[in-house]
XYZ file of C-alpha atoms in Angstrom:
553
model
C -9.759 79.340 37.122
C -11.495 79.011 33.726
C -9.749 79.643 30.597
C -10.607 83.201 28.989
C -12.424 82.670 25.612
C -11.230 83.905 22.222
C -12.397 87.177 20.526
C -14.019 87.097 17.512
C -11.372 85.731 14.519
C -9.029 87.768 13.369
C -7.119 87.680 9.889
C -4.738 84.487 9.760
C -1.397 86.739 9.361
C -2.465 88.486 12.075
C -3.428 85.600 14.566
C -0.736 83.412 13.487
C 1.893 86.727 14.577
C -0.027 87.178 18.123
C -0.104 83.152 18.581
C 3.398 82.649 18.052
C 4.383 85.768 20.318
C 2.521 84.603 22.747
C 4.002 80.846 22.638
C 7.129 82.550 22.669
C 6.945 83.689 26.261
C 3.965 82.076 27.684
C 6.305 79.942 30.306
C 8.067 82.990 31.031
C 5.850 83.456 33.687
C 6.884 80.415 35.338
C 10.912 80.444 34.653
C 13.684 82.898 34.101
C 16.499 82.868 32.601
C 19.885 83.623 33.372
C 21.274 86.248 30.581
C 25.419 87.289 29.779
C 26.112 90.135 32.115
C 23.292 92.766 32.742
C 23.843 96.095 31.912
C 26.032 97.908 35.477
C 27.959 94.609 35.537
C 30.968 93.031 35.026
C 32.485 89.125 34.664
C 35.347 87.798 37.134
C 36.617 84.753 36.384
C 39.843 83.725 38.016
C 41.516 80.332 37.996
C 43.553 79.522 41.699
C 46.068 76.759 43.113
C 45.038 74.815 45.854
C 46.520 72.048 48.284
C 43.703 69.499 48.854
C 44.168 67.035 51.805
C 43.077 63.222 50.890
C 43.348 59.832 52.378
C 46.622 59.075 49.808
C 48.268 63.025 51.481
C 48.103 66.668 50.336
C 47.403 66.841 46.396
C 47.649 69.703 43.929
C 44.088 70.795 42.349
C 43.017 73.573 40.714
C 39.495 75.888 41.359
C 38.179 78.112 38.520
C 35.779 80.850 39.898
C 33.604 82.617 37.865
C 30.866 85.535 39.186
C 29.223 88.686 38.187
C 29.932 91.747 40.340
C 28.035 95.130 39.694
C 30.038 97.787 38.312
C 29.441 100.112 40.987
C 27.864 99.997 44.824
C 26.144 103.104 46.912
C 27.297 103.069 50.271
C 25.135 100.919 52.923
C 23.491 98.758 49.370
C 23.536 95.786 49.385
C 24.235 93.307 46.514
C 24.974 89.163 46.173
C 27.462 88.145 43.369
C 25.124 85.957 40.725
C 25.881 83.085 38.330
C 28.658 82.120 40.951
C 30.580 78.637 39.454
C 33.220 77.217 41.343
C 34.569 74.007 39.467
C 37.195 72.391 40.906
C 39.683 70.020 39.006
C 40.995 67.090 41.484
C 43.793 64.799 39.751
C 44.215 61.766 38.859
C 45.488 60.539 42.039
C 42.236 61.577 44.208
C 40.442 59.404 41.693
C 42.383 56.585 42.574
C 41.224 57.657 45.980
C 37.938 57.504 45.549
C 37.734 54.575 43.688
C 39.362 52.772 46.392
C 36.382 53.490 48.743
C 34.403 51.781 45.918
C 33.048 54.796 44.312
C 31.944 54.639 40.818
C 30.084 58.451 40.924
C 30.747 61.263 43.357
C 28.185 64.096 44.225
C 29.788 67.648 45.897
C 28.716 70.404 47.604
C 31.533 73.164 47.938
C 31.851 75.265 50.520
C 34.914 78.699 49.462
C 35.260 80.687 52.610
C 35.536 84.657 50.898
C 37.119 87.494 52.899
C 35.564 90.647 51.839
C 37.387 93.881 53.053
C 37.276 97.547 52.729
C 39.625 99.742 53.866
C 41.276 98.176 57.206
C 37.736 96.522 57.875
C 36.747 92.618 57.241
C 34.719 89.832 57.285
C 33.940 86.661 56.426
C 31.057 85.058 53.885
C 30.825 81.283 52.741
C 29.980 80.715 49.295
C 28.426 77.333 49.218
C 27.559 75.302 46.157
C 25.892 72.421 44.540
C 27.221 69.903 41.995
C 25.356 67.180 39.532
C 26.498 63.352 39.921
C 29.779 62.646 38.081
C 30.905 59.507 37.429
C 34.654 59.100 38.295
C 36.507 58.777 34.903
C 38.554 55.973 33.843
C 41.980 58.167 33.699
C 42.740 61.444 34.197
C 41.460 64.141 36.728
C 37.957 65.314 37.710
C 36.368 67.917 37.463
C 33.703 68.620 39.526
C 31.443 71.923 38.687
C 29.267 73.707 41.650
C 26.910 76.638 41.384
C 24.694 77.747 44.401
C 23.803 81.029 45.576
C 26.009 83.214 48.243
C 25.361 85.911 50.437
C 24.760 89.161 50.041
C 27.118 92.133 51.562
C 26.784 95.905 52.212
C 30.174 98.151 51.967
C 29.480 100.519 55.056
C 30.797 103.964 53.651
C 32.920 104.648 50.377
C 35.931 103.099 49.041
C 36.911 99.372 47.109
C 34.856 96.720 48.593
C 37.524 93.561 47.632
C 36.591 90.184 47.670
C 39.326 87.199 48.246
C 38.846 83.522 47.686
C 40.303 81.241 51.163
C 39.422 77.697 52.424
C 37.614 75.644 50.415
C 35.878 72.787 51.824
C 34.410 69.608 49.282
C 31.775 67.546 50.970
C 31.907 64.302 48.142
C 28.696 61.454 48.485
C 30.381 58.447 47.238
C 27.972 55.977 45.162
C 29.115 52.508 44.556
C 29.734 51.640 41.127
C 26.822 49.882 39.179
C 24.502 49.910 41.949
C 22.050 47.306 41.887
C 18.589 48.115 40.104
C 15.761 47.753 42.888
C 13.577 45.293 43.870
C 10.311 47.221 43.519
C 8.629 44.671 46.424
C 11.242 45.739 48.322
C 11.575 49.548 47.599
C 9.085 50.106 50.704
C 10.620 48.531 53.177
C 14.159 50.170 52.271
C 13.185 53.633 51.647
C 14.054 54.952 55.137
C 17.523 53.372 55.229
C 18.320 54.613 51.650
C 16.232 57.554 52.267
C 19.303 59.724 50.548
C 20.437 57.183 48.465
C 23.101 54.423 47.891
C 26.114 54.596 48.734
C 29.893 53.950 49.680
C 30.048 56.752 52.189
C 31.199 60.196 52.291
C 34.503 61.731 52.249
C 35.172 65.769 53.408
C 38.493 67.147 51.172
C 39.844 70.404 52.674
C 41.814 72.745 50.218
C 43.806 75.380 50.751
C 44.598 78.378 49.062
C 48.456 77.895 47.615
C 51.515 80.375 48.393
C 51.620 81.387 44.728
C 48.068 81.871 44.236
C 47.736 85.077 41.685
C 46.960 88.374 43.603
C 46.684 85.809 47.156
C 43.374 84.999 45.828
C 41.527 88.385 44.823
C 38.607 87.824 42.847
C 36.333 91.070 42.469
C 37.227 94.498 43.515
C 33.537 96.904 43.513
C 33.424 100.251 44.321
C 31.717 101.831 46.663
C 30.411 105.070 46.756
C 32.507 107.964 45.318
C 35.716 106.088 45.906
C 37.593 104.006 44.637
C 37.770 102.418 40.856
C 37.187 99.081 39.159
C 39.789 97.306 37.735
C 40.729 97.439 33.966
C 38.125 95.833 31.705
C 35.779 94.797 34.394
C 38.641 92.573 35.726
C 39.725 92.694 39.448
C 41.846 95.279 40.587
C 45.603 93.842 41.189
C 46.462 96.698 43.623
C 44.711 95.377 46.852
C 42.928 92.413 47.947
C 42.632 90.183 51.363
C 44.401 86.288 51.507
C 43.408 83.658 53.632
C 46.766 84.495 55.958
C 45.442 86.968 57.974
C 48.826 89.032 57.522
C 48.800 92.858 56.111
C 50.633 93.959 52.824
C 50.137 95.498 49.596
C 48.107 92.556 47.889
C 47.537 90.853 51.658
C 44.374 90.681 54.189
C 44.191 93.569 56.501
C 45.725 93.155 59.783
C 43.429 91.334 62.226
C 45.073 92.924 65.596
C 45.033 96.842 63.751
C 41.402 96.588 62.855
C 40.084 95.054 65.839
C 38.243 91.676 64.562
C 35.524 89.922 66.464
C 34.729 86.844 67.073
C 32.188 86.562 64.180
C 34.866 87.806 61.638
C 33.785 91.142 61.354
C 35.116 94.320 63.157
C 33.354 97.640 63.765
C 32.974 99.443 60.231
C 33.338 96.235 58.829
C 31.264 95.352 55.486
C 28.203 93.831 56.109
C 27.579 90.388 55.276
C 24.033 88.832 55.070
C 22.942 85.473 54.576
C 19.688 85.805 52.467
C 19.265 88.166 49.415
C 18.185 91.803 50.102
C 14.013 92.161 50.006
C 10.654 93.097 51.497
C 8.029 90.034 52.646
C 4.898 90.322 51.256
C 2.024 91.677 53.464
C 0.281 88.403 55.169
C -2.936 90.566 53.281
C -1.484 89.458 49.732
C -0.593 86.206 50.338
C -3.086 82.874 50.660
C -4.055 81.409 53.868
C -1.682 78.588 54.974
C -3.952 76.827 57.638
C -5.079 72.822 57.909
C -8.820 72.707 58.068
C -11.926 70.278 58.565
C -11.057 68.459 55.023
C -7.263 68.208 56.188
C -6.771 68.029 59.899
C -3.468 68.167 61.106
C -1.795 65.247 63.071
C 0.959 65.720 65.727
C 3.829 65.443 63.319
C 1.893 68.502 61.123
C 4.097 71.225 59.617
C 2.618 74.183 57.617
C 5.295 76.810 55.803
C 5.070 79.045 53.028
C 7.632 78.762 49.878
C 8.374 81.068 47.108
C 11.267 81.661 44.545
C 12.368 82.123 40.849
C 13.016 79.589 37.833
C 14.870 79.756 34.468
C 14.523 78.558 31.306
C 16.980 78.587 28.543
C 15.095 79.205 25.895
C 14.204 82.658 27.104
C 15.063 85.506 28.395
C 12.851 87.273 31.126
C 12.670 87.338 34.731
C 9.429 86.074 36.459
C 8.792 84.432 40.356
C 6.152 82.499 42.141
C 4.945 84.056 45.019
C 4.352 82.869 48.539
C 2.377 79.673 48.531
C 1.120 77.142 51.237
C 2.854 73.765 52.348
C 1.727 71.469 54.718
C 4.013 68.835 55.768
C 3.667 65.706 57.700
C 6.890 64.990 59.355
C 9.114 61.704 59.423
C 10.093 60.231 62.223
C 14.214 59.525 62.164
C 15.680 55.977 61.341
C 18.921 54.641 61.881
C 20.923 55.376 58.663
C 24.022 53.136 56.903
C 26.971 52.767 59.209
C 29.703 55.436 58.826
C 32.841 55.330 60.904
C 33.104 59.102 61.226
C 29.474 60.087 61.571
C 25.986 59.124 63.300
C 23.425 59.266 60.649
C 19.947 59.234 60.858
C 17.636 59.153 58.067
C 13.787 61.172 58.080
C 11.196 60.753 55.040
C 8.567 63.488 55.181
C 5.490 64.033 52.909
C 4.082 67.539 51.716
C 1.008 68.743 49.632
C 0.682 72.195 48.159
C -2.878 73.927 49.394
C -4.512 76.484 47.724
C -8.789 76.751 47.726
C -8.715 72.793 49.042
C -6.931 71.921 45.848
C -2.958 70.436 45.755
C -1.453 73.388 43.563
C 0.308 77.061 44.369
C -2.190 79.201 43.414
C -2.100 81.437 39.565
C 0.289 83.619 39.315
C 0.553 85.905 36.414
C 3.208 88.223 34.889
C 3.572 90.441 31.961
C 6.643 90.788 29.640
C 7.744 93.017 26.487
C 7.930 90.299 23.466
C 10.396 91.444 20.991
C 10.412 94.721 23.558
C 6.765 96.126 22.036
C 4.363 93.425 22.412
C 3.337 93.247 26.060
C 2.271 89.322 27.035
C 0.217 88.192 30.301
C 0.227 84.631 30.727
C -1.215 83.031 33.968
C -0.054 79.504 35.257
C -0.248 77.241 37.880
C 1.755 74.005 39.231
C -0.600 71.222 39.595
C 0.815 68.102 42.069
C 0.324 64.670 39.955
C 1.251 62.851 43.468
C 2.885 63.755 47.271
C 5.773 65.851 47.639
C 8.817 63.390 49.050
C 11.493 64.958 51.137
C 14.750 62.978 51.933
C 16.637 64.387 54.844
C 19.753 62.564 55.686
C 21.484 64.232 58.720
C 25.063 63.624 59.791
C 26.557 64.450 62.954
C 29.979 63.933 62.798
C 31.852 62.317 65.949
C 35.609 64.719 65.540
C 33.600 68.116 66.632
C 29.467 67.204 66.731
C 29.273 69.540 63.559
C 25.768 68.141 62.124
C 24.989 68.376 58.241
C 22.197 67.833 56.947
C 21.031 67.087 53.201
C 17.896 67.109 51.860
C 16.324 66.137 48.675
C 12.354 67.248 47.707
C 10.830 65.084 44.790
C 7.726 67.303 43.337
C 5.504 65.485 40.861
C 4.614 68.926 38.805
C 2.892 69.740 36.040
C 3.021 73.435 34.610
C -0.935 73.969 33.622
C -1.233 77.564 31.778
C -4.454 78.911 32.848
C -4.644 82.406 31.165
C -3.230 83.930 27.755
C -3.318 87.962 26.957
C -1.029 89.449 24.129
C -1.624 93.175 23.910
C -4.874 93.287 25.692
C -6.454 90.478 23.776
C -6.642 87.016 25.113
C -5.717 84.112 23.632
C -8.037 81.053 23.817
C -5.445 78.427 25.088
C -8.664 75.914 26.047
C -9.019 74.735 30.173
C -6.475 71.907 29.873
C -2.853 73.601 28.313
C -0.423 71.545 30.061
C 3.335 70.099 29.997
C 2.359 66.116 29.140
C 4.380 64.745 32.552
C 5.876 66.390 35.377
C 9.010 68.742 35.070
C 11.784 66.262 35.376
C 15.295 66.460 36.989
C 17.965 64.084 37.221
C 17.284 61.968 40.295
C 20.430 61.079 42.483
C 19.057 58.200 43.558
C 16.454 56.593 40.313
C 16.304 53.052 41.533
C 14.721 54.230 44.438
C 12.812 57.087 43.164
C 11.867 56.447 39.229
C 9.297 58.197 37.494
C 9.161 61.979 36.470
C 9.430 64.541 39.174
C 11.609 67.787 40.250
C 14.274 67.076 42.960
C 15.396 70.257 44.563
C 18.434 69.961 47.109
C 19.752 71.836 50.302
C 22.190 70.821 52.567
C 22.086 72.473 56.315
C 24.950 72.849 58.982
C 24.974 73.675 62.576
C 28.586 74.196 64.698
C 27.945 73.409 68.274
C 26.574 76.819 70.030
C 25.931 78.279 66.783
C 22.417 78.817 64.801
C 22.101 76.719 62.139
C 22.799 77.944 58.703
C 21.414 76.768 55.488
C 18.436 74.458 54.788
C 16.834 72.536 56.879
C 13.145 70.988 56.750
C 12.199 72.750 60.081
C 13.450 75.971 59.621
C 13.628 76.649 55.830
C 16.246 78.278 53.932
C 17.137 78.138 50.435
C 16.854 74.821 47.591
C 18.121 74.850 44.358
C 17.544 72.248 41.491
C 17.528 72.145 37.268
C 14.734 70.685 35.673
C 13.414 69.735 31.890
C 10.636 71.486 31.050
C 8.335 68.614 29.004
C 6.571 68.748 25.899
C 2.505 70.706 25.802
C -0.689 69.043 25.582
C -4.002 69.872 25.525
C -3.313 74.090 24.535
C -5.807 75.411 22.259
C -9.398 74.891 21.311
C -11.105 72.511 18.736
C -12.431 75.440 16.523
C -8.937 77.466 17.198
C -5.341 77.030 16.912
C -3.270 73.867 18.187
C -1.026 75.805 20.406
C 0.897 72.617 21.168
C 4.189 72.126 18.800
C 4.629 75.934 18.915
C 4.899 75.662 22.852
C 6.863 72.814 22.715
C 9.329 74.799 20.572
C 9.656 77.723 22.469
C 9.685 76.540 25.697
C 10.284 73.175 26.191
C 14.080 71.659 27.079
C 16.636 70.841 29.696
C 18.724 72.778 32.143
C 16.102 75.392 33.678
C 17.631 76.495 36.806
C 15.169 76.469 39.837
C 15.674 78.496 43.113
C 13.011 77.741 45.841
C 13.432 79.150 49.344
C 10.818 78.014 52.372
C 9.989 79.994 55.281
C 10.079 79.056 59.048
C 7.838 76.211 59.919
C 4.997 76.102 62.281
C 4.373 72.687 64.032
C 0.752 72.839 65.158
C 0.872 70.613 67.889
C 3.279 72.692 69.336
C 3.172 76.159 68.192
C 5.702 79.224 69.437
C 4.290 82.400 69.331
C 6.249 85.504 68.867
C 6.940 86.884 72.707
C 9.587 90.072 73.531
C 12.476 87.372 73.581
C 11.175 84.647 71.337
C 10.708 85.086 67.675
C 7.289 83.522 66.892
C 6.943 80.591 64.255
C 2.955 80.475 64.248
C 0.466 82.991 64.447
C -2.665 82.779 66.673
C -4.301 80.958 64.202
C -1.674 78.483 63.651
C -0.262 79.890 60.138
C 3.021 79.957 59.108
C 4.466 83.294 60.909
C 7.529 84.060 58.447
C 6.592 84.754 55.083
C 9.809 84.175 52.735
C 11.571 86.270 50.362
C 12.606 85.285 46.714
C 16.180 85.219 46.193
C 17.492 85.510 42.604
């Protein structure tokens, strides 16, 4: 899409003012960010006792949860907690642990089982999170902090809608300590066995909830409908809640046998708890095919899917998401992964191109904001591919009860390429090649094996035997998270206009943008499913992705 030109020149005061408005929120069209609690909310952050299990016996730790909870719920509305942290403080003595495996760095992924109740009703959500690489410290405990995205829930009629921390499960990837750098003549020929990276191993530490914990665990108590009342200063009510024991009482979990619970965890009238955010698909009519063609025919490993999502960046503060855009993948084939006595591991490397108009990119996407809440701003972007899409999927099946996890890490060369520029109706002249000067960057788990400047988004999957599967997974989709650097501009402006570069730099560029992705169902083309009375279909008749995703915040 060509750049619009500039209008005829304007005063200096007055073009330097639109200029640096518009540099001010240009990127907000690409990335969010995450603001102090929006008006109709309120902060919960509780601190709770646990027993953790480890290889040297049960340990004390301590998890600090922290959440935002609207003020208020209408019956049958559903709403997901946001910024939910969990960090979780293991002592000294599970360092010693882990260092005896020969761990120099640890990675987690959290997983806080939360009863949510109203009235004598229940049931169950999981509240799963993500954690950077932390290197084990030399004394002292650790402290390991996870954020992630949970599910969203629905109080069926009025009254307090209660929600009560339980279980919490830390998967930990053990690195070895000073890992070798890589041979680069050799980084071929090992990428499928270190496909997710070095390692010592793994280790799963199961917490749970201690006798004393304040209020048996209650973090959030939201009202629903005309009854009920928050607690004091946004905090959570003390005078109900549900614990991890099952057992009725004034601060305790209803009674399991008096309301009648089902298998799932849920009983009839019970709040409803849903796995993905609240929100309507696009029509297929506004979104842009997703099919392989003459100039790139599919194979038998081919995989098409549609992705979309949101992105922040700290330096401002508006709200922005990239719709639905076209994937094609080109499957691994699984390898034999490093040797682990409590799990079978296999290891997949898969390969993925955006495709919009024949070109690797999602296609523009604009969006308009209030800057300094009078000035409406239009900026129009793309993300431009600078080389293939990796994705790392390491899957576990573990040999105690055939539980399979998987984890999976995408590496997207990307370079944000701003396309379009309108402040107040006028557009801004930012020249055909405004662009960040490498890829967004994120901190790789794994940089010996994977160096150079790309994203790295991360899910992790899990299917119990007889059960669907339940996060992300390559085939199926579901939900990746990541943080990213946003790098410095190039190229914005015109000879004969204004160097839009250091102002863009300023406003926008910097580290710890959070980035929420989620992909839609696949469709393998050589061996489609079509939607049938009993069988949900994956490809349409002409072999496009069938489910079109929804954004989650």
């Amino acid at each position: 899409m060509k750049a619009q030109r500039a209008v005829a020149h304007r005063p200096p005061r007055v073009r330097a003012r639109t200029t640096s408005i518009a540099a001010f929120v240009v990127l907000a069209a690409l990335i969010p960010t995450t603001a102090s609690s929006a008006p109709g909310t309120r902060e919960t952050d509780v601190e709770l006792p646990y027993v953790c299990t480890l290889p040297s016996g049960p340990l004390a730790a301590t998890a600090r949860i922290t959440a935002e909870f609207p003020e208020r719920a209408a019956a049958g509305e559903a709403f997901a907690p946001s910024g939910v942290t969990t960090s979780v403080q293991l002592p000294a003595e599970a360092v010693a642990d882990l260092a005896a495996r020969g761990a120099g760095e640890v990675r987690a992924a959290t997983r806080l089982e939360v009863a949510v109740a109203q009235g004598t009703a229940g049931a169950k959500a999981t509240w799963r999170g993500g954690a950077e690489p932390v290197a084990l410290p030399e004394s002292g405990p650790l402290t390991l902090v996870s954020k992630g995205d949970v599910p969203s829930v629905a109080g069926r009629g009025d009254g307090d809608l209660t929600f009560t921390a339980g279980a919490l499960s830390i998967d930990l990837a053990l690195d070895a300590a000073n890992p070798p750098a890589a041979d680069p003549a050799a980084t071929a020929t090992a990428a499928h066995a270190d496909a997710a990276g070095p390692g010592s191993g793994s280790l799963t530490v199961d917490c749970t909830l201690a006798e004393d914990a304040p209020g048996q665990g209650l973090l959030a108590t939201v009202p629903v409908g005309e009854g009920g009342s928050p607690g004091p200063s946004g905090s959570p009510s003390p005078s109900r809640g549900t614990g991890e024991s099952g057992e009725s009482g004034e601060s305790g979990a209803p009674d399991p046998e008096a309301r009648g619970d089902r298998e799932d965890g849920r009983s009839d009238g019970s709040p409803e708890v849903l796995e993905t955010a609240p929100g309507a698909a696009p029509d297929r009519d506004d979104v842009p095919p997703c099919r392989y063609d003459e100039q790139t025919p599919p194979t038998d490993v081919s995989l098409n899917a549609y992705v979309t999502g949101y992105a922040n960046v700290n330096k401002m503060d508006g709200a922005a998401y990239l719709p639905p855009s076209c994937l094609l993948i080109e499957q691994g084939l699984p390898v034999d992964g490093p040797p682990d006595p409590e799990h079978i591991i296999f290891d997949t490397v898969s390969w993925a191109n955006f495709h919009y108009q024949g070109r690797k990119q999602t296609p523009p996407f604009p969006s308009t904001f209030l800057s300094f809440d009078f000035a409406p701003v239009k900026a129009t972007m793309v993300l431009e591919q600078t080389g293939p899409i990796r994705i790392d999927s390491r899957i576990k099946l573990r040999l105690s009860d055939f539980t399979t996890v998987t984890d999976t890490y995408v590496r997207a060369p990307l370079v944000a390429h701003v396309t379009e520029l309108e402040v107040n109706g006028t557009p801004l002249d930012v020249g055909p090649d405004c662009r960040t000067e490498t890829s967004l960057t994120s901190v790789d788990p794994d940089p010996a094996h994977h160096p150079g400047d790309h994203l790295v988004l991360y899910g992790r999957g899990e299917q119990l035997i007889g059960q669907e599967a339940t996060g992300y997974l390559l085939l199926s989709g579901g939900t990746l998270s990541g943080e990213t650097s946003i790098p410095a501009f190039t190229g914005c402006g015109t000879a004969d206009g204004e160097d839009l570069d250091r102002l863009l730099t300023a406003s926008v560029s910097g580290p710890g943008n959070h980035i929420k992705q989620v992909q839609g169902q696949t469709c393998a083309i050589a061996a489609p499913v079509f939607p049938t009375p009993e069988t949900p279909g994956q490809c349409t008749e002409d072999l496009q992705p069938y489910e079109i995703p929804v954004a989650e915040r």
